[in-house]
Amino acid sequence: MMTTIMRQNLSDLTRHWAHDIYEVFQVQGVSMVSYVPDAGHVDLIKLCEADEKMRVLSLTTEEEGVAFAAGAYLGGKRAALLMQSSGVGNCINMLSLIKTCQLPFLTLVTMRGEFGEFNPWQIPMGQATPAILSAIGLIVYRVDAPSEVRDVIEAAVGLAFNGYSGVAVLLSQRLIGIKRFKEEK
Amino acid sequence: MKPVPCLKRREVVTALLADRGDLLVVAGLGATAWDVAAVEDHPHDFPLWGAMGGAAMVGLGLAFAQPSRKVLVITGDGEMLMGMGSLATIAAARPRNLRVVVIDNERYAETGGQRTHTAFSADIAAIALACGFPYARTVREADEIEPLRADIHQLNDLFLAVIKVALTHDPKALPPRDGAYLKNRMRAALLESQVVFE
């Protein structure tokens, strides 16, 4: 009995939070995902690609995903955009579409340039990301702990698709894990 | 010497949208949105007033969401050049119900007539083919328009056509510019009533 409980707990600890996001997508009918990849999105992309009912689209630049989500919603489908914080700047003018058309829009942004960043080139865009997203009219949430992921994603999907709003969820660098190229050698 | 285009954009777009049936249209910002509006203001049209570079990707999203319908993106050379990467994205996805028509006057006509890259060297049909579009061609003659219109409805695969058009000064024909209205109008025309305002 004790062993079983411990195993369950261990399972909870090792289960990646990407499963929480994927399950919310399923329940809330988010059936399309577009992305410019980031290491922090690897597990979620794998889960979505393994699901035959989901359309998963690779992009050349993040702003394509904004326009794609707009078209999908016009046709009655819910799409989410996955990107790294460095891609946020690529999207700014395209996000006008979201605000001016009152389109539901959800993007999940894996953060760089903050907690423990070693690459100085990531810092300017990472630090500017929340302010830039707010400035163009998106509602910005932030997640720092794995235990918060499900609740925040649920709230974000609801606010986007029930509230006809653009919503960005910043998945913090602390949540994702710090990238250390030196250790990967 | 490059041939001087003889086709007139308003006539071309009017001909392409004849007998349109349940065709869905995304029009890129500027002159192509006015061209589409000059034909009629149709609930199956989504004319963009901004989002430059995004027309083809709006079309892709719509094509994915409505696989049983044909989706036509009509946009200009400047708009398409800004979203050139989307041609690679679209070709990789190969939605068989999407078609892209580029009305190419080789100019940024809305902003003073500055030349675009297609005036010098860029060949958007060749770019599309190199990205992996199964079909792409450049149209220069009037007798090529009706076959293109037929392809829009009958060809069951992704394609792109560039139509070289003359520099013309056409009367403004502006579509509605309230984006929320345009969005709701298209959804109301496409979706079951209980879904439109879910």
Coordinates of C-alpha atoms in Angstrom, one line a residue:
Chain A
M1 CA 0.0 0.0 0.0
M2 CA 2.7 2.4 1.0
T3 CA 4.7 1.5 -2.0
T4 CA 1.7 2.2 -4.3
I5 CA 1.1 5.6 -2.8
M6 CA 4.8 6.5 -3.1
R7 CA 4.7 5.5 -6.8
Q8 CA 1.7 7.6 -7.4
N9 CA 3.4 10.6 -5.8
L10 CA 6.5 10.0 -7.8
S11 CA 4.4 9.8 -11.0
D12 CA 2.8 13.1 -10.2
L13 CA 6.2 14.7 -9.6
T14 CA 7.7 13.4 -12.9
R15 CA 4.7 14.0 -15.1
H16 CA 5.5 16.9 -17.2
W17 CA 3.2 20.0 -17.0
A18 CA 2.8 19.8 -20.8
H19 CA 0.3 17.1 -20.2
D20 CA -1.9 19.6 -18.2
I21 CA -1.8 22.0 -21.1
Y22 CA -2.6 19.2 -23.6
E23 CA -5.6 18.0 -21.5
V24 CA -7.0 21.5 -21.2
F25 CA -6.7 21.9 -25.0
Q26 CA -8.7 18.7 -25.4
V27 CA -11.4 19.6 -23.0
Q28 CA -11.7 23.2 -24.3
G29 CA -11.7 22.2 -28.0
V30 CA -8.4 23.8 -28.9
S31 CA -7.8 21.6 -32.0
M32 CA -5.1 23.4 -33.9
V33 CA -1.6 24.4 -32.7
S34 CA 0.9 26.4 -34.7
Y35 CA 4.5 27.0 -33.5
V36 CA 8.0 28.2 -34.0
P37 CA 9.7 25.6 -31.9
D38 CA 11.4 26.2 -28.5
A39 CA 13.0 23.6 -26.3
G40 CA 10.4 24.5 -23.6
H41 CA 7.5 23.4 -25.9
V42 CA 9.0 20.1 -26.9
D43 CA 6.7 17.9 -24.8
L44 CA 3.5 19.8 -25.7
I45 CA 4.4 19.7 -29.4
K46 CA 5.0 15.9 -29.2
L47 CA 1.7 15.3 -27.4
C48 CA -0.2 17.4 -30.0
E49 CA 1.5 15.7 -32.9
A50 CA 0.7 12.3 -31.5
D51 CA -3.0 13.2 -31.5
E52 CA -4.6 12.5 -34.9
K53 CA -7.5 14.9 -34.1
M54 CA -5.1 17.9 -33.8
R55 CA -3.7 19.9 -36.6
V56 CA -0.2 20.9 -35.8
L57 CA 1.5 23.5 -38.1
S58 CA 5.1 24.5 -38.2
L59 CA 5.7 28.2 -39.1
T60 CA 8.6 30.2 -40.6
T61 CA 7.9 33.2 -38.3
E62 CA 5.6 33.6 -35.4
E63 CA 3.4 36.3 -36.9
E64 CA 2.1 33.6 -39.3
G65 CA 0.6 31.9 -36.3
V66 CA -1.4 35.0 -35.4
A67 CA -3.0 35.3 -38.8
F68 CA -3.5 31.5 -38.9
A69 CA -5.4 31.5 -35.6
A70 CA -7.6 34.4 -36.9
G71 CA -8.5 32.3 -40.0
A72 CA -9.1 29.2 -38.0
Y73 CA -11.6 31.1 -35.8
L74 CA -13.4 32.6 -38.8
G75 CA -14.0 29.0 -39.8
G76 CA -15.1 27.9 -36.4
K77 CA -12.0 26.3 -34.9
R78 CA -9.8 27.2 -31.9
A79 CA -6.1 27.5 -32.5
A80 CA -3.2 28.2 -30.1
L81 CA 0.3 29.7 -31.0
L82 CA 3.4 28.3 -29.3
M83 CA 6.5 30.4 -29.3
Q84 CA 9.6 31.6 -27.5
S85 CA 9.8 35.1 -26.1
S86 CA 12.2 36.1 -28.9
G87 CA 9.3 35.5 -31.3
V88 CA 6.9 38.0 -29.6
G89 CA 8.4 41.0 -31.3
N90 CA 7.8 39.4 -34.7
C91 CA 4.1 39.3 -34.0
I92 CA 3.3 42.9 -32.9
N93 CA 1.6 44.4 -35.9
M94 CA -0.2 41.2 -36.8
L95 CA -1.7 41.2 -33.3
S96 CA -3.6 44.3 -34.4
L97 CA -5.9 41.8 -36.1
I98 CA -6.8 40.2 -32.7
K99 CA -7.7 43.5 -31.0
T100 CA -9.5 45.2 -33.8
C101 CA -11.6 42.1 -34.8
Q102 CA -12.2 41.1 -31.2
L103 CA -10.8 37.7 -32.0
P104 CA -10.2 35.1 -29.4
F105 CA -6.5 34.3 -29.4
L106 CA -4.3 32.2 -27.2
T107 CA -0.5 32.1 -27.2
L108 CA 1.8 30.2 -24.9
V109 CA 5.2 31.9 -24.6
T110 CA 8.2 30.1 -23.2
M111 CA 10.5 32.7 -21.6
R112 CA 14.1 33.4 -22.2
G113 CA 16.2 36.3 -21.0
E114 CA 15.1 36.1 -17.4
F115 CA 15.7 33.6 -14.6
G116 CA 19.3 32.3 -14.9
E117 CA 19.7 33.3 -18.6
F118 CA 23.3 32.9 -19.8
N119 CA 22.8 34.3 -23.4
P120 CA 22.8 38.1 -23.3
W121 CA 21.2 38.2 -26.8
Q122 CA 18.0 36.8 -25.3
I123 CA 17.7 39.4 -22.5
P124 CA 16.3 42.5 -24.3
M125 CA 13.4 40.7 -25.9
G126 CA 12.7 38.5 -22.9
Q127 CA 12.6 41.5 -20.6
A128 CA 10.4 43.5 -23.0
T129 CA 8.0 40.7 -23.6
P130 CA 5.3 41.3 -20.9
A131 CA 5.2 45.1 -21.7
I132 CA 5.0 44.6 -25.4
L133 CA 2.2 42.1 -25.2
S134 CA 0.3 44.4 -22.9
A135 CA 0.9 47.4 -25.1
I136 CA -0.7 45.7 -28.2
G137 CA -3.7 44.7 -26.1
L138 CA -3.2 41.2 -24.9
I139 CA -4.0 40.0 -21.4
V140 CA -0.8 38.5 -19.9
Y141 CA -0.6 35.7 -17.4
R142 CA 2.5 34.2 -16.0
V143 CA 3.3 30.7 -14.6
D144 CA 6.3 30.0 -12.4
A145 CA 5.4 26.7 -10.9
P146 CA 4.3 23.4 -12.4
S147 CA 1.4 23.1 -10.0
E148 CA -0.1 26.4 -11.4
V149 CA 0.0 25.4 -15.1
R150 CA -3.4 23.7 -15.4
D151 CA -5.4 26.5 -13.6
V152 CA -3.7 29.3 -15.5
I153 CA -4.1 27.6 -18.9
E154 CA -7.8 26.9 -18.1
A155 CA -8.4 30.5 -17.2
A156 CA -6.5 31.7 -20.2
V157 CA -8.5 29.6 -22.7
G158 CA -11.7 30.7 -21.0
L159 CA -10.8 34.4 -21.1
A160 CA -9.7 34.1 -24.8
F161 CA -12.6 32.1 -26.2
N162 CA -15.4 33.1 -23.9
G163 CA -14.2 36.7 -23.6
Y164 CA -13.2 37.3 -27.2
S165 CA -9.8 38.5 -26.1
G166 CA -6.2 38.0 -26.9
V167 CA -4.4 36.2 -24.1
A168 CA -0.7 35.3 -23.6
V169 CA 0.6 32.9 -21.0
L170 CA 4.2 33.4 -20.2
L171 CA 5.8 30.1 -19.1
S172 CA 8.7 31.3 -17.1
Q173 CA 12.3 30.3 -17.5
R174 CA 12.2 29.0 -13.9
L175 CA 9.3 26.7 -14.8
I176 CA 11.0 25.4 -18.0
G177 CA 14.5 25.0 -16.6
I178 CA 17.5 27.0 -17.4
K179 CA 19.3 26.3 -20.6
R180 CA 23.0 25.7 -20.0
F181 CA 24.9 25.0 -23.1
K182 CA 28.2 24.5 -21.2
E183 CA 26.8 21.4 -19.4
E184 CA 25.5 19.9 -22.7
K185 CA 28.9 19.6 -24.2
Chain B
M1 CA 12.3 44.7 -72.5
K2 CA 9.7 43.4 -70.1
P3 CA 6.2 43.3 -71.5
V4 CA 3.8 46.0 -70.3
P5 CA 0.9 44.3 -68.6
C6 CA -2.4 44.9 -70.3
L7 CA -4.8 43.3 -67.8
K8 CA -6.9 45.6 -65.6
R9 CA -7.2 44.5 -62.0
R10 CA -10.8 45.4 -61.5
E11 CA -11.8 43.5 -64.6
V12 CA -9.7 40.5 -63.6
V13 CA -11.1 40.3 -60.0
T14 CA -14.6 40.7 -61.2
A15 CA -14.1 37.9 -63.7
L16 CA -12.5 35.6 -61.1
L17 CA -15.4 36.1 -58.7
A18 CA -18.1 35.5 -61.2
D19 CA -20.4 32.6 -60.3
R20 CA -18.5 32.2 -57.1
G21 CA -20.9 29.8 -55.4
D22 CA -19.8 29.2 -51.8
L23 CA -16.2 30.3 -52.4
L24 CA -14.6 32.0 -49.3
V25 CA -12.4 35.0 -50.0
V26 CA -9.7 36.6 -47.9
A27 CA -8.5 39.8 -49.5
G28 CA -5.1 41.4 -48.6
L29 CA -5.0 45.0 -47.4
G30 CA -5.1 47.9 -49.9
A31 CA -6.0 47.6 -53.5
T32 CA -7.0 44.0 -53.5
A33 CA -9.5 44.6 -50.7
W34 CA -10.9 47.4 -52.7
D35 CA -11.0 45.2 -55.9
V36 CA -13.1 42.6 -54.0
A37 CA -15.4 45.2 -52.5
A38 CA -15.9 46.7 -55.9
V39 CA -17.5 43.5 -57.1
E40 CA -19.9 43.3 -54.1
D41 CA -19.8 43.3 -50.3
H42 CA -20.3 39.6 -49.7
P43 CA -20.6 37.8 -46.3
H44 CA -18.1 35.2 -47.5
D45 CA -15.4 37.8 -47.9
F46 CA -12.9 38.8 -45.2
P47 CA -11.2 42.0 -46.5
L48 CA -8.1 43.0 -44.4
W49 CA -7.5 46.6 -43.6
G50 CA -4.1 45.8 -41.9
A51 CA -2.2 42.7 -40.9
M52 CA 0.1 43.2 -43.9
G53 CA 1.8 39.9 -44.8
G54 CA -1.0 37.8 -43.1
A55 CA -3.6 37.3 -45.9
A56 CA -2.3 33.9 -47.0
M57 CA -2.1 32.6 -43.4
V58 CA -5.6 33.8 -42.6
G59 CA -6.6 31.8 -45.7
L60 CA -4.7 28.8 -44.4
G61 CA -6.5 28.9 -41.1
L62 CA -9.8 29.2 -42.8
A63 CA -9.0 26.4 -45.2
F64 CA -8.1 24.1 -42.3
A65 CA -11.2 25.0 -40.4
Q66 CA -13.5 24.6 -43.5
P67 CA -12.1 21.6 -45.4
S68 CA -15.2 21.1 -47.5
R69 CA -15.0 24.6 -49.0
K70 CA -12.6 26.3 -51.4
V71 CA -10.8 29.3 -49.9
L72 CA -9.3 32.0 -52.2
V73 CA -6.8 34.5 -51.0
I74 CA -6.5 37.5 -53.3
T75 CA -3.7 39.8 -52.4
G76 CA -1.1 42.2 -53.8
D77 CA 2.6 41.7 -54.7
G78 CA 3.7 43.9 -51.8
E79 CA 1.6 42.1 -49.3
M80 CA 2.7 38.7 -50.5
L81 CA 6.4 39.6 -50.5
M82 CA 6.0 40.6 -46.8
G83 CA 4.6 37.2 -46.0
M84 CA 6.9 35.2 -48.3
G85 CA 7.7 32.7 -45.6
S86 CA 4.1 31.8 -45.4
L87 CA 4.4 30.3 -48.9
A88 CA 6.8 27.7 -47.4
T89 CA 4.5 27.1 -44.5
I90 CA 1.5 26.7 -46.8
A91 CA 3.3 24.4 -49.2
A92 CA 4.5 22.2 -46.4
A93 CA 0.9 21.9 -45.1
R94 CA -0.5 21.5 -48.7
P95 CA -4.2 22.3 -48.0
R96 CA -6.0 21.1 -51.2
N97 CA -8.8 23.6 -50.8
L98 CA -6.6 26.8 -50.7
R99 CA -5.7 28.9 -53.7
V100 CA -3.6 32.1 -53.7
V101 CA -4.0 34.7 -56.4
V102 CA -1.5 37.6 -56.4
I103 CA -2.6 40.7 -58.3
D104 CA 0.9 42.0 -59.3
N105 CA 1.2 45.6 -60.5
E106 CA 4.9 45.7 -59.3
R107 CA 4.1 48.7 -57.2
Y108 CA 3.2 49.8 -53.7
A109 CA 0.3 51.6 -55.3
E110 CA -1.4 52.8 -52.0
T111 CA 1.7 54.6 -50.8
G112 CA 2.9 56.5 -53.9
G113 CA 3.7 53.8 -56.5
Q114 CA 7.1 52.8 -55.3
R115 CA 8.4 49.7 -57.1
T116 CA 8.2 46.3 -55.4
H117 CA 10.8 43.6 -55.9
T118 CA 8.6 42.0 -58.6
A119 CA 9.4 45.1 -60.7
F120 CA 13.1 44.1 -60.7
S121 CA 13.7 40.4 -60.2
A122 CA 11.4 38.6 -57.8
D123 CA 9.1 36.0 -59.4
I124 CA 6.4 35.0 -56.9
A125 CA 5.1 32.0 -58.9
A126 CA 8.7 30.6 -59.1
I127 CA 9.1 31.2 -55.3
A128 CA 5.8 29.3 -54.7
L129 CA 7.0 26.4 -56.8
A130 CA 10.4 26.4 -55.1
C131 CA 8.6 26.3 -51.7
G132 CA 6.7 23.2 -52.9
F133 CA 3.4 24.5 -54.3
P134 CA 2.3 21.7 -56.6
Y135 CA 1.1 24.3 -59.2
A136 CA 1.9 27.9 -59.8
R137 CA 1.8 30.1 -62.9
T138 CA 2.0 33.7 -64.0
V139 CA -0.9 35.0 -66.0
R140 CA -0.5 37.9 -68.5
E141 CA -3.3 37.5 -71.1
A142 CA -7.1 37.9 -70.9
D143 CA -7.8 34.5 -72.3
E144 CA -6.0 32.9 -69.3
I145 CA -8.5 34.4 -66.7
E146 CA -11.4 32.1 -67.4
P147 CA -9.3 28.9 -67.1
L148 CA -8.0 30.3 -63.8
R149 CA -11.5 30.9 -62.6
A150 CA -12.3 27.3 -63.4
D151 CA -9.3 26.0 -61.5
I152 CA -10.3 28.0 -58.4
H153 CA -13.5 26.0 -58.3
Q154 CA -12.4 22.7 -59.8
L155 CA -8.8 22.0 -59.1
N156 CA -8.6 19.8 -56.0
D157 CA -5.1 20.9 -54.9
L158 CA -3.2 23.9 -53.6
F159 CA -2.1 26.4 -56.2
L160 CA -0.9 30.0 -56.7
A161 CA -1.3 32.3 -59.6
V162 CA 0.3 35.6 -60.2
I163 CA -1.6 38.0 -62.4
K164 CA 0.4 40.8 -64.0
V165 CA -1.8 43.8 -64.2
A166 CA -1.4 47.4 -65.5
L167 CA -1.0 50.4 -63.2
T168 CA -4.5 51.8 -63.1
H169 CA -6.2 54.5 -61.0
D170 CA -9.4 52.9 -59.9
P171 CA -12.3 54.5 -58.0
K172 CA -12.1 53.6 -54.3
A173 CA -14.5 50.9 -53.3
L174 CA -14.2 50.4 -49.6
P175 CA -15.5 47.3 -47.7
P176 CA -16.8 47.6 -44.1
R177 CA -13.9 48.4 -41.9
D178 CA -15.3 47.2 -38.5
G179 CA -13.2 44.0 -38.0
A180 CA -15.6 42.6 -35.4
Y181 CA -18.5 43.0 -37.8
L182 CA -16.5 41.3 -40.6
K183 CA -15.6 38.4 -38.3
N184 CA -19.1 37.9 -37.1
R185 CA -20.6 38.2 -40.5
M186 CA -18.4 35.5 -41.9
R187 CA -19.0 33.2 -38.9
A188 CA -22.7 33.7 -39.1
A189 CA -22.6 32.8 -42.8
L190 CA -20.5 29.7 -42.2
L191 CA -21.5 28.2 -38.9
E192 CA -24.5 26.8 -37.1
S193 CA -26.3 29.6 -35.2
Q194 CA -25.5 28.1 -31.8
V195 CA -21.7 28.1 -32.7
V196 CA -21.4 31.6 -34.0
F197 CA -21.6 33.3 -30.6
E198 CA -20.5 30.5 -28.4

